[in-house]
mmCIF file of C-alpha atoms and ligand atoms in Angstrom:
data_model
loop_
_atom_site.group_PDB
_atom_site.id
_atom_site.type_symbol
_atom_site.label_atom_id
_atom_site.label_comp_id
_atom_site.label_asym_id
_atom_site.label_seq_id
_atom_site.Cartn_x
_atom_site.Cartn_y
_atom_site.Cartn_z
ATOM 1 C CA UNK A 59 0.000 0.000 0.000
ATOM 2 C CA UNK A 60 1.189 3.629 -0.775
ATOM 3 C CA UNK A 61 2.575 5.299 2.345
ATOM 4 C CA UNK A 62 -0.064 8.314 2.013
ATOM 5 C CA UNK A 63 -2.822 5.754 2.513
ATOM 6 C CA UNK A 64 -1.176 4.024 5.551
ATOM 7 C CA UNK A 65 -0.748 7.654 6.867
ATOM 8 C CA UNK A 66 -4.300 7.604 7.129
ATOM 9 C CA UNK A 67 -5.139 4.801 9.033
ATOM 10 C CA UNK A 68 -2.850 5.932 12.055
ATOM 11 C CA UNK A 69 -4.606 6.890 15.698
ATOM 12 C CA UNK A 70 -3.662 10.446 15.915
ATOM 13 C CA UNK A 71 -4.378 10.225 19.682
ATOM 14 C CA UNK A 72 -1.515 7.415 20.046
ATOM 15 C CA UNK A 73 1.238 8.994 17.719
ATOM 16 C CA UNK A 74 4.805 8.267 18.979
ATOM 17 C CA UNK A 75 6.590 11.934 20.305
ATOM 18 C CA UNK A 76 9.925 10.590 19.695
ATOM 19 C CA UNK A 77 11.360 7.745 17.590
ATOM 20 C CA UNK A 78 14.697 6.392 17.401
ATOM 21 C CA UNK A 79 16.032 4.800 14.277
ATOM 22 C CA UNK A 80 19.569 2.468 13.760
ATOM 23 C CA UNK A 81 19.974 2.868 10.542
ATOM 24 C CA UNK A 82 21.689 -0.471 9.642
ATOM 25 C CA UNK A 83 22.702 -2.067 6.727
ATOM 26 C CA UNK A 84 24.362 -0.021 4.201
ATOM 27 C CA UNK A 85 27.599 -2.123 3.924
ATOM 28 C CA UNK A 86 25.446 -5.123 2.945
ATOM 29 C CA UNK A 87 23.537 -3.041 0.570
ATOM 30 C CA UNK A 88 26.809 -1.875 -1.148
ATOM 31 C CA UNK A 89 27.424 -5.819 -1.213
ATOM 32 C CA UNK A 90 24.761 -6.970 -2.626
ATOM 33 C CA UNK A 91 24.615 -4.650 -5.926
ATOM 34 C CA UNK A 92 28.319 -5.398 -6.035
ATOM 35 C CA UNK A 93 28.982 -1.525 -5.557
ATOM 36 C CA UNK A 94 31.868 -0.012 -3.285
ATOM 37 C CA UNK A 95 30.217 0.810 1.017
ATOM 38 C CA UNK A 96 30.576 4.528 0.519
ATOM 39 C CA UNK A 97 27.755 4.125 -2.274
ATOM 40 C CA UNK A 98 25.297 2.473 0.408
ATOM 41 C CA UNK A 99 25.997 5.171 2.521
ATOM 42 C CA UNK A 100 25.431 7.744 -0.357
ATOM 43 C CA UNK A 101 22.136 5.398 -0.932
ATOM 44 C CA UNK A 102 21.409 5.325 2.700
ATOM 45 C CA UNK A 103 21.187 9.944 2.884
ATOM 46 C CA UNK A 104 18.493 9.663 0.568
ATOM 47 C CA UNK A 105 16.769 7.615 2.717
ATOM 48 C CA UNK A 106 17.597 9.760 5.636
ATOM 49 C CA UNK A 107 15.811 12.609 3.477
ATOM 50 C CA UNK A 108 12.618 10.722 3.069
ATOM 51 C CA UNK A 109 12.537 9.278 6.617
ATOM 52 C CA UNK A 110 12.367 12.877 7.717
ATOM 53 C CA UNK A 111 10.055 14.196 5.056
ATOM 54 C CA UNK A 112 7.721 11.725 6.409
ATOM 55 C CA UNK A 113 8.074 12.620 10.100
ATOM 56 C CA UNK A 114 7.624 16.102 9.079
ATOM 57 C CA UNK A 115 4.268 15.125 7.619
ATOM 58 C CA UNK A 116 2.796 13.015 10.369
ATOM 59 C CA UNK A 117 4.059 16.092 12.791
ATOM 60 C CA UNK A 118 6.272 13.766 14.294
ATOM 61 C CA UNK A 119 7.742 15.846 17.588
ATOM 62 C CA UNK A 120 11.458 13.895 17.988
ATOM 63 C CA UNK A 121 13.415 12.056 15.940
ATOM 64 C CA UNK A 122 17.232 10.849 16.616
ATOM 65 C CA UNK A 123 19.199 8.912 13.958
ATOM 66 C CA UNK A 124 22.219 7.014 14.835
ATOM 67 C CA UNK A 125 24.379 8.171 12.153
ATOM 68 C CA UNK A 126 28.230 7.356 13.370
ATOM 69 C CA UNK A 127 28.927 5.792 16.728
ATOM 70 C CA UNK A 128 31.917 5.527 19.245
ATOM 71 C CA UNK A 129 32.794 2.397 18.063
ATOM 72 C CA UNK A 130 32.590 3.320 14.242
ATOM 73 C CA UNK A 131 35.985 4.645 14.378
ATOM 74 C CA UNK A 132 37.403 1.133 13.962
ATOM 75 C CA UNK A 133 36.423 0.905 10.279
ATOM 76 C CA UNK A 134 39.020 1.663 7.752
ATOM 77 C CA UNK A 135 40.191 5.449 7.803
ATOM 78 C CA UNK A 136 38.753 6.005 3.705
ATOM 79 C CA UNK A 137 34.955 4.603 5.123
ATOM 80 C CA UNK A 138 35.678 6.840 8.217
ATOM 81 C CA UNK A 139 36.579 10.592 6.335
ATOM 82 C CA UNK A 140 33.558 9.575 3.619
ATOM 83 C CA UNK A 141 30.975 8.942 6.464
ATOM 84 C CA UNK A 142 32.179 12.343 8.378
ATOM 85 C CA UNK A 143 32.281 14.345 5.284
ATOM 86 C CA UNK A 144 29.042 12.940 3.801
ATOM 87 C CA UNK A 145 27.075 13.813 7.137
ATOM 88 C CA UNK A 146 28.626 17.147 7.018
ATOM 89 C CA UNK A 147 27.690 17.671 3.762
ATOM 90 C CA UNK A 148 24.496 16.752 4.301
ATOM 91 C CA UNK A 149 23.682 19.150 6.670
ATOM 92 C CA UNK A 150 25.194 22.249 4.686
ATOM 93 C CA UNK A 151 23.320 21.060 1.351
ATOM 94 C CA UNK A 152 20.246 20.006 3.623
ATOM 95 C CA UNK A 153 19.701 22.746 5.805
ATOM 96 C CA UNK A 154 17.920 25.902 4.039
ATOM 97 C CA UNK A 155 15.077 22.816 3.656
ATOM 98 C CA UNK A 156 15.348 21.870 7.237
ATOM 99 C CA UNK A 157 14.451 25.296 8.024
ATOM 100 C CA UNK A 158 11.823 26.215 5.584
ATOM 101 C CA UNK A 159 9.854 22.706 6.648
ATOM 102 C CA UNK A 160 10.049 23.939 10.167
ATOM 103 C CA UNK A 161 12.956 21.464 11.580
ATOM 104 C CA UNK A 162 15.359 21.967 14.369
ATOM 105 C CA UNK A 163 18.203 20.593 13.818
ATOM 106 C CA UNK A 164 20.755 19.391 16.350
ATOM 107 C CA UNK A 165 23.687 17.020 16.843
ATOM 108 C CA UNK A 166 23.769 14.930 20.063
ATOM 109 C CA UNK A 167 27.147 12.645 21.201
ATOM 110 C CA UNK A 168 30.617 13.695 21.997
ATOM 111 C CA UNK A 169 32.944 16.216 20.733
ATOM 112 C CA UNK A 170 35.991 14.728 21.615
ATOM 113 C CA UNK A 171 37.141 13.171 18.897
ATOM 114 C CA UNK A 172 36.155 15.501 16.363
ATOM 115 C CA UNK A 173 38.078 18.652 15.012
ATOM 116 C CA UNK A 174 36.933 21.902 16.341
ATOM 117 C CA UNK A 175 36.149 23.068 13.314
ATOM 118 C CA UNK A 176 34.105 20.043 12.717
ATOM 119 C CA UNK A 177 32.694 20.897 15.801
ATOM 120 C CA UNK A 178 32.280 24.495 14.947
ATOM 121 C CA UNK A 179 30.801 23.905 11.710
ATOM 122 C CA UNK A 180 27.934 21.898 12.758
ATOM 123 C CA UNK A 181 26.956 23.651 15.674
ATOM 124 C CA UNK A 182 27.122 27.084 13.403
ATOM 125 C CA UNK A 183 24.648 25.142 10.476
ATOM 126 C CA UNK A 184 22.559 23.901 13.020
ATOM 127 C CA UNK A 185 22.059 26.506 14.898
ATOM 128 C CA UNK A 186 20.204 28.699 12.251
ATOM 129 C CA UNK A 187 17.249 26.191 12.700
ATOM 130 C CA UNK A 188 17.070 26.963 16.540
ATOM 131 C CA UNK A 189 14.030 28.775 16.246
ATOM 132 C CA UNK A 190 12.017 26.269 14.216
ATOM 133 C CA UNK A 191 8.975 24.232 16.446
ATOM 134 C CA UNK A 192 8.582 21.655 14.368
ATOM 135 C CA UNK A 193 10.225 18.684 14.186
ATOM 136 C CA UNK A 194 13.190 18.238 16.350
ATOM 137 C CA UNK A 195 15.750 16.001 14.281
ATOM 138 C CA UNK A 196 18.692 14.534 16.611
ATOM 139 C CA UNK A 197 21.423 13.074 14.522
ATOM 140 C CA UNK A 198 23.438 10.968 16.967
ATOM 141 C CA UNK A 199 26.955 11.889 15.817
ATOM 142 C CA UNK A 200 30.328 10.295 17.901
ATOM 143 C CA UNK A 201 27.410 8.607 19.759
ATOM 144 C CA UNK A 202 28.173 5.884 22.288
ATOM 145 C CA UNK A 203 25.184 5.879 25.301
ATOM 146 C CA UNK A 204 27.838 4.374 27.583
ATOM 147 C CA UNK A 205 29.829 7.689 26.759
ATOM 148 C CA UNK A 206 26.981 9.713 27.043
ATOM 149 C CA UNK A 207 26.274 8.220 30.582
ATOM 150 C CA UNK A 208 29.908 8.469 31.643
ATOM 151 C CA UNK A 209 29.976 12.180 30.657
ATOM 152 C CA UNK A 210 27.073 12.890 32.836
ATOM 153 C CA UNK A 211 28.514 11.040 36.010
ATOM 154 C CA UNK A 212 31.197 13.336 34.969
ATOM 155 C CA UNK A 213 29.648 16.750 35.188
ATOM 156 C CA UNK A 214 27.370 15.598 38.354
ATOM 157 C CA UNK A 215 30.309 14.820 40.154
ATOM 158 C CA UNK A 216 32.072 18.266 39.083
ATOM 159 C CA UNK A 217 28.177 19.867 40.115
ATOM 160 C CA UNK A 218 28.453 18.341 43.513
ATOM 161 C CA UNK A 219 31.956 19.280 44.248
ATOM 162 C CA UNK A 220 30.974 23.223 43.324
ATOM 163 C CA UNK A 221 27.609 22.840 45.173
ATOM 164 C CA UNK A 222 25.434 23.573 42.369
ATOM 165 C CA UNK A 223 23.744 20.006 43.498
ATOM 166 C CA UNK A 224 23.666 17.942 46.275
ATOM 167 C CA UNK A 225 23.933 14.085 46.088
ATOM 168 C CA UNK A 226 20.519 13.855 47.389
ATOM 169 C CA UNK A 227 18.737 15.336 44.290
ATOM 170 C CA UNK A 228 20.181 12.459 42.276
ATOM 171 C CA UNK A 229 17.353 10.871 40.713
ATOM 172 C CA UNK A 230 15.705 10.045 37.320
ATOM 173 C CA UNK A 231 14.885 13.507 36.291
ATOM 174 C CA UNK A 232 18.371 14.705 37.481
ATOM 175 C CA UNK A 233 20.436 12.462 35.663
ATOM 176 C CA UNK A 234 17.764 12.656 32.194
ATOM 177 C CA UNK A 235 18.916 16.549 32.937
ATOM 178 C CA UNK A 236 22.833 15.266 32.465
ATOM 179 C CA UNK A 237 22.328 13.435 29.401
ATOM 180 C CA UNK A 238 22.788 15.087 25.513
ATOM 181 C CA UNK A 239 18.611 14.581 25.586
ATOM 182 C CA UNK A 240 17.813 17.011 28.464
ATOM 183 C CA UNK A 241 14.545 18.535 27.949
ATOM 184 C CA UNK A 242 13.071 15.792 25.204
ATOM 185 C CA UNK A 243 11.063 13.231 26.202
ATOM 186 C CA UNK A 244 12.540 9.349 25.824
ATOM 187 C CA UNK A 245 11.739 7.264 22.813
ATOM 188 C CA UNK A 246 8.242 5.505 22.296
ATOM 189 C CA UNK A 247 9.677 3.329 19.758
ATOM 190 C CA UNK A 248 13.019 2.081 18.510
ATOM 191 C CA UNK A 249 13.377 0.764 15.121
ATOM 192 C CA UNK A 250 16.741 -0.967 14.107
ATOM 193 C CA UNK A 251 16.794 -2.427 10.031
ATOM 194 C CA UNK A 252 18.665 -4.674 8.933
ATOM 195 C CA UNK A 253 17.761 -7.688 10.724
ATOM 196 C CA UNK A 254 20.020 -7.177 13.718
ATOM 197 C CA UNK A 255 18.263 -7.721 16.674
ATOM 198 C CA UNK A 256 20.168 -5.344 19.613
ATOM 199 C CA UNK A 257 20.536 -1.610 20.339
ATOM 200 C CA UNK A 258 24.129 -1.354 19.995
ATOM 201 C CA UNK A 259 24.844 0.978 22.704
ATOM 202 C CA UNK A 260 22.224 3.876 21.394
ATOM 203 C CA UNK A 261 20.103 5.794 24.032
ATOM 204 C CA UNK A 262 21.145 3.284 26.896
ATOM 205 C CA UNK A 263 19.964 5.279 29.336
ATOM 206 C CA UNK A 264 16.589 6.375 27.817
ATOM 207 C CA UNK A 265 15.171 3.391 25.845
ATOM 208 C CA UNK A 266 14.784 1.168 29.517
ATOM 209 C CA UNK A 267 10.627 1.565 28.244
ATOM 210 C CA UNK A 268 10.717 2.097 24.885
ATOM 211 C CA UNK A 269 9.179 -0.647 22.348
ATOM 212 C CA UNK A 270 11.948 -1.890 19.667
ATOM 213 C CA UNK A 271 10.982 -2.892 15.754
ATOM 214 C CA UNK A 272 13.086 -4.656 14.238
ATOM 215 C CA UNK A 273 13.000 -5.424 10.361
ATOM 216 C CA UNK A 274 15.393 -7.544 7.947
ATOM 217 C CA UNK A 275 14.921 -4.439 5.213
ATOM 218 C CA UNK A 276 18.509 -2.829 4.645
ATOM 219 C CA UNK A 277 18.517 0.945 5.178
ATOM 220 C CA UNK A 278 19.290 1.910 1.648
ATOM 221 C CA UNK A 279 15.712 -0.032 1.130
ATOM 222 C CA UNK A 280 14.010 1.302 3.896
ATOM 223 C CA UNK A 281 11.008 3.295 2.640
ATOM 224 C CA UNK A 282 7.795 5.898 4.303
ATOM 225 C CA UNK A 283 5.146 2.552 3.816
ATOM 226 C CA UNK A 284 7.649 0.319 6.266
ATOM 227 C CA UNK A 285 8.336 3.591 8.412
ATOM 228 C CA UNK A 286 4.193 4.098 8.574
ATOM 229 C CA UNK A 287 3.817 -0.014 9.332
ATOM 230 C CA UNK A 288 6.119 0.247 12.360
ATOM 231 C CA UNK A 289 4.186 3.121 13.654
ATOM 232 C CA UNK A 290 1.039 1.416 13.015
ATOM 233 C CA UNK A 291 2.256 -1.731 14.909
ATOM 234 C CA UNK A 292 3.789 0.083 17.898
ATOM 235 C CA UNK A 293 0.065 1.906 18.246
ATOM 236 C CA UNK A 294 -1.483 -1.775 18.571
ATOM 237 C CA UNK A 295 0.925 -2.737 21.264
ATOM 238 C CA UNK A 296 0.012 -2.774 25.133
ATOM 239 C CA UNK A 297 2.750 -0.208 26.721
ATOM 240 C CA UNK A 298 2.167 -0.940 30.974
ATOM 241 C CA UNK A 299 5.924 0.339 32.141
ATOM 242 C CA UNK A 300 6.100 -2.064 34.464
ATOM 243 C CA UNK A 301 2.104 -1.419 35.880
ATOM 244 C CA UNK A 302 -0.128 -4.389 35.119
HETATM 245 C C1 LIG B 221 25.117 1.415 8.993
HETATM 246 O O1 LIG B 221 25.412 0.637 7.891
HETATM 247 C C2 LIG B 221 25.199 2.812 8.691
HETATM 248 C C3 LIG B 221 26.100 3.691 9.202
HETATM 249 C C4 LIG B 221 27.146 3.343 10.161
HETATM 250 C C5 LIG B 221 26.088 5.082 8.789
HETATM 251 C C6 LIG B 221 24.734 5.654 8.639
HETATM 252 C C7 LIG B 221 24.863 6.970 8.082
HETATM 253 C C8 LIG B 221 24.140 7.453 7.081
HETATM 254 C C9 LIG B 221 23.040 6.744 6.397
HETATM 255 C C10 LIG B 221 24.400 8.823 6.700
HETATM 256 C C11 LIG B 221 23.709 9.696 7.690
HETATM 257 C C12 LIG B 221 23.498 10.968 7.115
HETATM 258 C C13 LIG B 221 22.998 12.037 7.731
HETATM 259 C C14 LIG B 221 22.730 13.219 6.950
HETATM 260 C C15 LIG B 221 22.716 12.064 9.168
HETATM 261 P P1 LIG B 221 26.670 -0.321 7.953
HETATM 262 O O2 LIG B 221 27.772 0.358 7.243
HETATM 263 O O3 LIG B 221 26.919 -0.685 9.370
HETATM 264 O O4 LIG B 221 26.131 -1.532 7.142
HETATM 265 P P2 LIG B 221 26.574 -3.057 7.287
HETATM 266 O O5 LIG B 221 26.223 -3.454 8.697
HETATM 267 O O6 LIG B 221 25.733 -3.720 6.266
HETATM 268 O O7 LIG B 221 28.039 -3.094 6.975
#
């Protein structure tokens, strides 16, 4: 069925707020139409664009993309520059349309690895779409959640020590304050393609309720009708957090 129809059947009273996608596959992609990995990744933007288009449309409130993780610096230094200039690229080329559809842009994960003026650039392109209300797009970027949570012990502890806290106020809410997320709410649903079935260190700390979809479709592949389906499914399931 054509995504536009399946847009209609969803319960606008049970829309996610914020969905988290692993986009996963691209390599295999590549693979399989005998083509070189930078070209899946290439293949794998333009299904970033539509993925977003979509969420736009259904007035989606969050979205976060795992685009490069901690761990991805282990792949071969050519794969590594392509995938950091491609995102960057991306986002220049990208953002006058981010703005004008309402999106705000912003990229969540460490700095530490990455040039200042990496650093400098994205935060500069990003920030002109700061006072957009629409969409909030996350692109997890030198994303590890163990990181993430390791940085926030980090600053609580330094909080503590110049008694801007106290350890008694450490709770939920304090630590969700800690995190690169502060302020959004945690994901509803989690969709990972590429038939691997585990969250690879993304949004440790705030998926503990979220539902997970899995689906054997490579990124590249992934299209608005299977994003709409996944929706559709996590609206049928029971969510309880733990209450009966
Ligand atoms: C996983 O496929 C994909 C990535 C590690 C990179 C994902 C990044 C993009 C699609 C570009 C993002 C762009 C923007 C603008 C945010 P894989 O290489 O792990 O595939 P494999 O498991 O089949 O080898």
């Amino acid at each position: 069925m054509e995504y536009k129809e399946l847009i209609k059947q969803l319960d606008k009273k049970r829309m996610p707020q914020h969905i988290a996608i692993i986009m996963d596959g691209n390599g295999r992609w590549a693979e399989l139409h005998n083509t070189k990995r930078i070209n899946g990744h290439k293949k794998g933007v333009e299904t970033v664009r539509e993925i977003v288009e979509t969420s736009v449309e259904i007035d989606l409130k969050y979205l976060t993309i795992y685009a490069f993780s901690t761990e991805n610096w282990r792949r071969s230094k050519d794969e590594v520059n392509y995938l950091l200039k491609l995102i960057m690229d991306s986002l220049v080329k990208e953002i006058d349309e981010l703005k004008k559809n309402n999106v705000n842009i912003r990229f969540i994960g460490s700095r530490k690895e990455l040039s200042a003026s990496y650093n400098k650039k994205v935060m500069e392109t990003c920030a002109r779409s700061w006072n957009n209300t629409g969409l909030h797009l996350n692109v997890a970027m030198n994303y590890g959640g163990r990181r993430e949570i390791i940085e926030a012990f980090n600053q609580i502890y330094q909080d503590i020590k110049t008694e801007k806290i106290t350890e008694t106020e450490i709770n939920d809410e304090l630590i969700g304050k800690y995190l690169y997320t502060s302020g959004m709410p945690d994901p509803d649903l989690v969709i990972r393609t590429s038939g691997e079935i585990r969250s690879s260190n993304f949004l440790v700390w705030q998926t503990a309720y979220s539902e997970f979809w899995f689906t054997d479709t490579l990124w590249p592949d992934f299209s608005s009708a299977e994003y709409i389906r996944a929706i559709l499914e996590f609206q049928n399931r029971n969510r309880r957090f733990g209450a009966r």
